[in-house]
Amino acid sequence: MEDPSREASSEKRRRRPPLACVACRRRKVRCDRRLPCQNCVKARRAVSCAYVPDERLEPRETTQKFTDAINRSTADADDVVRATIGGGTSQRTGATTASRYLQSESNTNGEGEALRERVRKLEKQLEQVLESRRAGVDTAPGTTSVPLRHNDSGPSFARVLEEQEECDVTRRPGYMNAESMGSSGMRQMLVKSRYLGGSHWMRGLSLLPPRKTLINVIGRLKSDKTSEIYQAIDTGKRLGRSIKAARVPSLVSLEYGQRLPHKEVADKLLEAYFRTFEKLHRVINVPSFRQEYQHYWKDSQKARQSFIIQLQLCMALGTLVQDDKYSMRSLAAQWIYEARLWMLQASEKSQIDLSGLQIMCLAHLARNACGVGADLVWASAGTLMRMALYTGLHRDPDHLPKMSLLTAETRRRLWATVMEILVLSSMESGGPPLVAMHDFDTKAPGNFNDEELLDDHNSTTPASPHPTTEFTDTSIQIALFSSMPIRLQISSYLNDFRSAPTYDKTLALSSDLTLACRSFDAILRIYQTQTPSLSDFQLPVTKQIIQHYFLALHLPWLGLAKNDARYYFSRKTCVDVAFHNQREAMVHGFLGTENGAKPDDFGRLLICASSGFRYIGFQCLLILITVLIWELEEHRTALRTLDNSGSDLNSATRTPDPAGMLGMSFGLSGSRTNESDEIVNVIRRSPGWTLARIKAGEINVKGYYFGALMLAEFEGLLKGLNDTELAALLQKAASEVVGNALEILKGIYAAEVGDEDSAQVPGMDLMRSSRYREVEGSQTTGAVEDLESMNIGSSSTLNDWDWDALDDPNYNFNLNLGALDLIFGNESM
C-alpha cells in the first residue's frame, strides 16, 4: 500500500513555467524573454524564435516588424523531410520546425502532446535521412586537430555563416541564402549573367567582415553628388569607358603579318617570350621555330599563314615583359584579334592538327595575360579541350600508330599545356574544370631538351630522356604536371555546387597539396644547384601558381577565424601565403628596387599582365591589411577593457606597436619583429603597385581606390584615432587617391583618344574609332612604343575588377560594396 503522504506531496508539486525561448533553453544562455529575443536576432534566427505555450504566462512583448515574418513561417514539417531528401537542408531545420509548431498550434494539453509526438517522429525521420546522407560523404576524419561540432563531418558554410552574420535581417531582393540553396550550403553568386563558383577570387573576399568606418565614409561621399570627389570619380569612369572602347580595332586586316615591327624589335619580343612563357607552358619547339623565323625574314611571302599567327602571338606575350609601361599594348591587341579572326576564318579541319592546337594554346595564354577578353577564356578553354580530344592528345602516343619522338613529345607537351590551361582557367573563373584524371592516359612529357628531339629525328638511335633530377627545357612542365591530380581535385571541390564544403575536407585537401608542394620544392632545390638552372622567372611564377590554390582553399574561412579559433589554421595560412607572395614580388622589383634598378621579367608581369598576375597580388594585400586591422582593433578593445577596470596605463602601452602586436596572431616563423615590420612595409607600398598598374594601362582604378583607403584606415588605427578622426582621415585619403588616378587617366585619354580638356566636359560622347594611326604598312613608328597606353578592356566586367555588378540583387559582398558603388561602379551615375 502506497504512503498517502507521498501521494499528496506529488500532487502538490508545481513545475515552474519556462520563461526562455526554446533556442535559449537549448543553448543554456540568458534570454530577454522578448519575441523575438535578442539572442535569436543576433544569430539570424529571428523568425524561428518561439516559446513553449503556457497559460500561466502573460503575452510577451513582440516586435512588430518580426510578427508578419513569424506568422508566415508555419511551414509543414513534412516539407522539411521531403526537401532534405531531395536537396538537403541544415540539421537545425527540425528544431526550427518544432519551434514553429509549438508556437502556432493550440495551447490545450491534448493537442500539444500530440503535436510534440508528431514533431519527435519527424525529427527522427529527418535525423535518419541526414545520417544516411552523411554516411555517403567521403570525409577524412582525424586530419585536423581543430575542434569541430559533435556529430558532424565539419562545419559547413551554411552553419558557420549563420553564426557569424550580424543582426541585420534585411536582405537584398533575390539574394540566394543558405536555406534556399539546398545541399550546396554556400552562397551563390549570380552577377548579371555570370555564375561565380567557389574558386573565384571575389567569393573568398566576400566572406570577410565589413569595414563599417570605411563604408560610412564612402556612403557619405556617394550621397553628395556635387562634391569634387564624386565628380572626379564619375569623370574617371567615363574616361575609362572611352579608352576601353578606343582600343578595340574597328577593322582587323585579313592580310596577316602587315603590322609586324622591325626585325630588331621582333627579335627582342620573341626572345622575351622564349625566356618567360615558353619556359612554363611548352607549346612550340624552340630550335625549329627559330629556323622558320629566320626563313620568314628572308622571304616572308613563302611563310605559312599559321606560322605568322604563331609568331604574332609569341610577340604579343613578349610585350608584357618588354618594359614596365606596356608601351606596345596596342600592337599586342591587334595581333590577338588577328589570331581570333584566323581561327574563325580558317577551316575547322585545318585546325585539327598540332599547328592549329599550338595557335589555340598561344591565343588563350595571350588573351588571358594581355587582358583581351580575358574573362571569357574559360569558355574558350572548353573549345580547346574538345579540339585536343578530337586530335587524340588525351591518348598517349604509345597507344597510337607509330610516330617520331618529336611528334610524340610535342603531343605530350601540348596535352600538359592544355590541362594547365583548363585547371587555371577553372580556378580563375570559378567554373568546374570539366575534366578528370581518368579522362586521359597521356603520360607526362619526357625530360628532353628541344635540340635532342631534333637530333633524334635525324638519328637511327632513339634518344633516352634525362633523369627527372636533371634540369632540362621541360623540367618545370613535368614538375607542374605531377601536381595536376591534387590541383584538379581542389578545383572540382571548390566549384561543386552539389555539396557543401566542410572544414575537414578543406584541411585534408590542404594537407595533400602541402605534400605535393614539398615534392615540388625538393626537385626545384635540386635544379637550382645545376647549370643551366631555373631562371629568375620560372621560380616565382611556379610559386604563385601553387599559392593560388592555398588561397582558394583557406580564404573562405578567413573571416570566421576572427572570432573562432577553430579556423586559426586558415588565418595563418592566408597570412603566410600573402606575406611571402608580396615579399617575393618586392624582391623582383615590381615597385622598383632601393638602388633604382628596374623590375625584372616577373616584376613587369605584375605591373602589366592581367588575370592571376593582377588579382592574386590584390588578394594578398587585402588579406594583410584586413588582418592587421583586426589586430589593431583587438588591441584597442583590450585598452578599453583596461581603462574600464581602472588600470594605470602609460603612453607606451596605449600606443599600438605593430611589431610586438602581430607576432602572436600572425604566427610567422623566424624573427617575428623583423617580419612584422616587413609586413607593414609591404602594405604601405601597395598603393604604389596599383598606381604603377594604372600608369602601365590599367583603366580600372577601383583596386587602387580601395587598397589606398584600407591602408589609410590601418594607419589611422595605428595612430590611435577615434572614429571621428578616422573618418576625416579617410575623407582626405579618398580625395588624394581619386585625384591621382584622374590625372593619369586624363593623360592616357589625351594620348590615345583625343584632347585632354574634352575629357572634363560632363556628358560628352568620348567614343572614338580605330587608334592605329601610327601604323604604316608592315612597320610601326616609335609613337606606339612610347605610348603609355591603357589596359585592353574585356567585354565582361568581373575580370577587370569592374564591380558595377554589385547593384545586382543576387550579389552580396560582405565588404558592403553595395555602399561602395561610388567607387566600385554604378552605370547610372
Short mmCIF file of C-alpha atoms in Angstrom, two decimals, residues 46 106 159 220 334 469 583 598 621 724 735 764:
data_model
loop_
_atom_site.label_atom_id
_atom_site.label_comp_id
_atom_site.label_asym_id
_atom_site.label_seq_id
_atom_site.Cartn_x
_atom_site.Cartn_y
_atom_site.Cartn_z
CA ALA A 46 14.51 35.76 -35.51
CA SER A 106 -3.43 25.12 -29.84
CA ARG A 159 26.15 26.82 -40.45
CA ARG A 220 28.57 59.97 -47.37
CA GLN A 334 45.96 43.80 -82.79
CA THR A 469 66.51 15.20 -61.21
CA ARG A 583 57.81 39.70 -50.33
CA LYS A 598 64.17 48.33 -62.98
CA LEU A 621 47.29 42.89 -49.99
CA THR A 724 35.57 60.85 -35.99
CA SER A 735 40.42 62.95 -52.21
CA MET A 764 30.37 64.38 -73.69
#
